[in-house]
Coordinates of C-alpha atoms in Angstrom, one line a residue:
M1 CA 0.0 0.0 0.0
K2 CA 1.3 3.5 -0.8
H3 CA 1.6 6.0 2.0
F4 CA 0.7 9.6 1.5
F5 CA 3.1 12.1 3.2
I6 CA 1.5 15.5 3.7
V7 CA 3.6 18.6 3.2
S8 CA 1.9 21.9 4.2
L9 CA 1.9 24.4 1.3
F10 CA 0.6 27.9 1.4
L11 CA -0.7 29.0 -1.9
V12 CA -2.1 32.5 -2.3
I13 CA -4.9 32.7 -4.8
P14 CA -4.8 36.0 -6.8
M15 CA -8.3 37.6 -6.8
G16 CA -9.6 39.6 -9.7
T17 CA -12.4 39.8 -12.3
Q18 CA -10.3 39.0 -15.3
A19 CA -10.7 35.5 -16.7
Q20 CA -7.7 33.3 -15.9
F21 CA -7.9 31.2 -19.0
E22 CA -9.8 31.5 -22.3
L23 CA -10.7 27.9 -23.1
D24 CA -10.2 28.1 -26.9
S25 CA -6.7 29.6 -26.6
L26 CA -5.9 27.1 -23.9
K27 CA -6.9 24.3 -26.2
Q28 CA -4.8 25.8 -28.9
K29 CA -1.8 26.0 -26.6
W30 CA -2.1 22.3 -25.7
K31 CA -2.3 21.5 -29.4
D32 CA 0.7 23.6 -30.3
V33 CA 3.1 23.0 -27.4
G34 CA 1.7 19.9 -25.7
R35 CA 0.4 19.4 -22.2
E36 CA 1.1 17.4 -19.1
S37 CA -1.0 14.3 -18.6
I38 CA -3.1 15.8 -15.8
E39 CA -3.9 19.0 -17.7
G40 CA -7.3 19.2 -19.3
V41 CA -11.0 20.0 -18.7
Y42 CA -12.7 18.0 -15.9
S43 CA -16.3 17.6 -15.0
L44 CA -18.0 17.0 -11.6
S45 CA -21.4 15.4 -11.6
A46 CA -22.9 15.1 -8.1
K47 CA -26.4 14.9 -6.7
N48 CA -26.8 18.6 -6.0
R49 CA -24.4 20.2 -8.4
S50 CA -22.4 19.7 -11.6
Y51 CA -19.8 21.9 -13.2
S52 CA -16.6 21.9 -15.3
L53 CA -13.1 23.1 -14.5
A54 CA -10.0 23.7 -16.7
L55 CA -6.8 22.5 -15.0
A56 CA -3.7 24.0 -16.5
K57 CA -0.1 24.5 -15.4
E58 CA 1.3 28.0 -15.0
N59 CA 4.9 28.3 -13.7
D60 CA 5.3 25.8 -10.8
V61 CA 1.6 25.6 -9.9
Y62 CA -1.6 24.2 -11.4
K63 CA -4.7 26.5 -11.7
L64 CA -8.3 25.2 -11.5
V65 CA -10.5 27.6 -13.4
Y66 CA -14.3 27.5 -13.6
I67 CA -15.7 26.9 -17.1
E68 CA -19.4 26.2 -16.9
G69 CA -22.2 24.8 -14.7
G70 CA -24.6 27.6 -14.0
L71 CA -23.6 27.9 -10.3
E72 CA -24.6 31.0 -8.5
N73 CA -21.9 33.7 -8.2
W74 CA -19.5 31.6 -10.3
V75 CA -18.4 33.2 -13.6
Y76 CA -16.6 31.8 -16.6
G77 CA -12.8 32.2 -16.1
D78 CA -12.9 32.5 -12.3
L79 CA -9.9 31.1 -10.5
K80 CA -11.3 28.5 -8.1
G81 CA -8.1 26.7 -6.9
M82 CA -4.4 26.4 -7.1
I83 CA -2.4 23.2 -6.3
A84 CA 1.2 22.1 -6.3
K85 CA 2.9 18.7 -6.1
S86 CA 3.5 17.3 -2.7
E87 CA 4.9 13.8 -2.6
E88 CA 2.2 11.5 -4.0
M89 CA -0.6 14.2 -3.6
Y90 CA -1.2 17.7 -4.8
E91 CA -2.1 20.3 -2.2
G92 CA -3.3 23.8 -2.3
R93 CA -6.2 26.2 -1.8
W94 CA -9.8 26.6 -3.0
N95 CA -11.9 29.7 -3.2
A96 CA -15.5 28.8 -2.3
G97 CA -16.5 32.5 -2.5
K98 CA -16.5 35.2 -5.1
P99 CA -13.2 36.5 -6.6
T100 CA -13.8 39.8 -4.8
K101 CA -14.9 38.1 -1.5
P102 CA -12.8 35.0 -1.1
N103 CA -13.6 32.1 1.2
L104 CA -10.4 30.0 1.1
E105 CA -10.2 26.3 2.1
D106 CA -7.3 23.8 2.1
I107 CA -7.6 21.0 -0.5
K108 CA -5.7 17.9 -1.4
I109 CA -6.0 16.1 -4.8
V110 CA -5.1 12.6 -5.9
F111 CA -4.9 11.9 -9.7
G112 CA -5.8 8.6 -11.3
N113 CA -6.7 7.4 -14.8
K114 CA -8.1 10.6 -16.5
K115 CA -9.8 11.7 -13.2
F116 CA -9.0 13.1 -9.8
I117 CA -10.4 12.9 -6.3
L118 CA -10.5 16.2 -4.4
Y119 CA -10.4 15.9 -0.7
W120 CA -11.9 18.9 1.1
S121 CA -10.7 20.1 4.5
D122 CA -13.2 17.9 6.3
W123 CA -12.1 14.9 4.2
S124 CA -15.3 14.7 2.3
I125 CA -14.6 14.0 -1.4
D126 CA -15.6 14.9 -4.9
E127 CA -14.6 12.9 -8.1
F128 CA -13.8 14.9 -11.3
K129 CA -13.5 13.1 -14.6
M130 CA -11.6 14.4 -17.6
I131 CA -13.8 15.3 -20.6
Y132 CA -11.1 17.1 -22.8
P133 CA -8.8 16.4 -24.6
E134 CA -9.2 12.8 -23.4
K135 CA -12.4 11.4 -21.9
A136 CA -12.4 9.2 -18.7
Q137 CA -13.9 5.8 -19.3
E138 CA -16.2 3.9 -17.1
P139 CA -14.4 2.2 -14.2
T140 CA -11.8 -0.3 -15.3
D141 CA -9.5 -2.6 -13.3
M142 CA -6.9 0.3 -13.3
D143 CA -9.5 2.6 -11.9
K144 CA -10.3 0.1 -9.2
V145 CA -6.7 0.0 -8.2
F146 CA -6.5 3.7 -8.1
M147 CA -9.7 4.0 -6.0
D148 CA -8.5 1.3 -3.6
E149 CA -5.2 3.2 -3.1
A150 CA -6.8 6.6 -2.8
F151 CA -9.0 5.5 0.1
K152 CA -6.3 3.7 2.0
R153 CA -4.7 5.8 4.7
D154 CA -2.8 4.7 7.7
E155 CA -4.4 7.4 9.7
I156 CA -7.1 10.1 9.3
S157 CA -6.6 13.6 10.6
I158 CA -9.7 15.7 11.7
P159 CA -9.6 19.4 12.7
I160 CA -10.7 20.1 16.2
Q161 CA -11.5 23.3 18.2
L162 CA -11.5 24.5 21.8
S163 CA -14.6 25.5 23.7
D164 CA -14.8 28.8 25.6
S165 CA -13.7 26.9 28.7
G166 CA -10.7 25.4 26.8
S167 CA -11.9 21.8 26.5
V168 CA -11.5 19.9 23.2
E169 CA -14.4 19.7 20.8
I170 CA -14.6 17.4 17.7
P171 CA -16.9 17.5 14.6
V172 CA -19.3 14.7 14.3
M173 CA -22.3 13.9 12.1
I174 CA -25.4 12.7 14.0
N175 CA -28.0 10.5 12.4
D176 CA -26.6 11.6 9.0
V177 CA -28.4 14.9 9.3
L178 CA -26.8 17.1 11.9
K179 CA -23.1 18.1 12.0
I180 CA -21.9 19.7 15.2
Y181 CA -18.8 20.0 17.4
V182 CA -19.1 17.9 20.6
G183 CA -17.1 17.8 23.8
L184 CA -15.2 14.9 25.3
E185 CA -15.7 13.8 28.9
K186 CA -14.7 11.0 31.2
T187 CA -18.2 9.6 31.9
S188 CA -19.9 6.3 32.2
K189 CA -22.6 7.6 29.8
E190 CA -21.9 7.0 26.1
V191 CA -23.6 10.2 25.0
I192 CA -25.0 13.2 26.9
I193 CA -27.1 15.5 24.8
S194 CA -29.0 18.7 25.4
K195 CA -32.8 19.0 25.1
D196 CA -32.4 21.4 22.1
I197 CA -30.3 18.9 20.1
A198 CA -32.7 16.1 20.9
K199 CA -35.6 18.2 19.7
T200 CA -33.7 19.1 16.5
L201 CA -33.2 15.4 15.7
I202 CA -37.0 14.9 16.3
Q203 CA -37.7 17.7 13.8
T204 CA -35.5 16.0 11.2
K205 CA -37.6 12.8 11.7
T206 CA -34.5 10.8 12.6
L207 CA -35.5 10.4 16.3
G208 CA -38.9 9.3 17.5
Y209 CA -40.8 7.2 20.1
K210 CA -39.3 4.0 18.6
E211 CA -35.8 5.1 19.7
W212 CA -37.0 6.0 23.3
K213 CA -35.6 3.7 25.9
E214 CA -36.5 5.5 29.2
G215 CA -38.9 8.3 30.0
N216 CA -42.0 9.4 28.2
Y217 CA -41.4 10.5 24.6
Y218 CA -44.8 12.3 24.3
Q219 CA -44.2 14.1 27.6
F220 CA -40.8 15.2 26.3
I221 CA -42.1 16.8 23.1
D222 CA -45.0 18.5 24.9
E223 CA -44.0 22.1 25.4
N224 CA -46.5 22.4 28.2
K225 CA -45.0 19.6 30.2
A226 CA -42.0 20.2 32.6
F227 CA -38.8 18.3 31.8
E228 CA -38.6 15.3 34.1
A229 CA -35.4 13.2 34.0
P230 CA -34.4 10.6 33.0
H231 CA -34.9 10.6 29.3
V232 CA -32.8 8.0 27.4
F233 CA -32.9 7.1 23.7
I234 CA -30.9 5.2 21.2
L235 CA -28.8 7.4 18.8
N236 CA -28.9 5.7 15.4
S237 CA -25.5 6.8 14.2
L238 CA -22.5 8.9 15.1
A239 CA -20.0 9.5 12.3
L240 CA -16.5 10.9 12.8
G241 CA -14.4 11.3 9.6
E242 CA -14.9 8.1 7.7
G243 CA -15.9 6.0 10.8
Q244 CA -19.4 5.5 12.1
L245 CA -20.8 4.0 15.2
T246 CA -24.5 2.9 15.6
N247 CA -27.0 2.3 18.4
L248 CA -25.4 4.5 21.1
E249 CA -27.2 5.2 24.3
A250 CA -27.9 8.9 24.7
V251 CA -29.0 10.6 27.9
I252 CA -30.8 14.0 27.7
S253 CA -29.7 16.6 30.2
E254 CA -31.2 20.1 30.9
D255 CA -28.3 21.2 33.0
I256 CA -25.3 20.7 30.7
S257 CA -23.8 23.9 29.4
R258 CA -22.6 22.4 26.1
S259 CA -24.9 20.9 23.5
M260 CA -23.4 17.4 23.4
L261 CA -20.7 15.3 25.1
I262 CA -19.3 11.9 24.2
S263 CA -17.2 9.7 26.4
F264 CA -13.5 8.9 25.6
D265 CA -14.6 5.2 25.5
V266 CA -16.9 6.0 22.5
L267 CA -14.1 8.0 20.8
E268 CA -11.7 5.1 21.1
R269 CA -14.1 2.8 19.3
F270 CA -13.2 4.6 16.1
G271 CA -9.5 3.5 16.5
K272 CA -6.3 4.6 18.1
V273 CA -6.7 8.3 19.0
N274 CA -4.1 11.1 19.3
I275 CA -5.0 14.7 20.0
D276 CA -2.5 17.3 18.9
L277 CA -3.4 20.7 20.5
E278 CA -0.5 22.4 18.7
K279 CA -1.8 21.5 15.3
M280 CA -5.4 21.3 16.5
L281 CA -5.9 17.9 14.9
L282 CA -7.4 14.7 16.0
T283 CA -5.6 11.7 14.5
I284 CA -7.3 8.3 14.3
K285 CA -5.6 5.0 13.2
P286 CA -8.4 2.6 12.3

């Protein structure tokens, strides 16, 4: 298995309204002087969005420039990202905002057979396929090898933050609908959750009376009834990075100052854990 060694790069994306590339002249340049194998036009097709980017080398970096897709506030020729080679990956910056009002995010890219996978800062991914001058084919054996390697990592790093009181908080996804930062505590309870978060899950229809283990569900959702502990329910899923735990016992509290806490025991079920407060990263070895 290949190992990815991450080298921090700081790329400054120049902002402006002038188009970075004109596609026709870029195509002519590739025809006249040639291109590197990763240069070309790529397309993303996802459930909620689709668009095309031109990827072309300029000096020692590669620019990712918006071509088309009808996305709000995105204009033909806008510079969306810049990347540079870093060991077996490419790293750089992405502008999720407008050229005149940037919203920069760190990105990492792995190239495969006429396609690339873009890793966002939260390690979610998008797959882009080349559409010009070559066209990515449907998955082949080589594609499978690439995909297998791209998703194999000895460890996963997840950004963390500190609460106002200075305690560590980590980002989790609850029941596949709610992403929040939660605190860590040495507690015998698997999950301690606030009334507000529990009611938010009820509103998303991912928590109901079937998940209630202790207490009266209908009394809890009745705004005219006073809160009477204990209320215990089963949390269907808790995702951290690429890992997911299911059927966790959650206790509702009205006194807790933070919205949600999980025990260290729960965290360690994801794998071997290391918290680096200097880099503000949580590292998990599955």
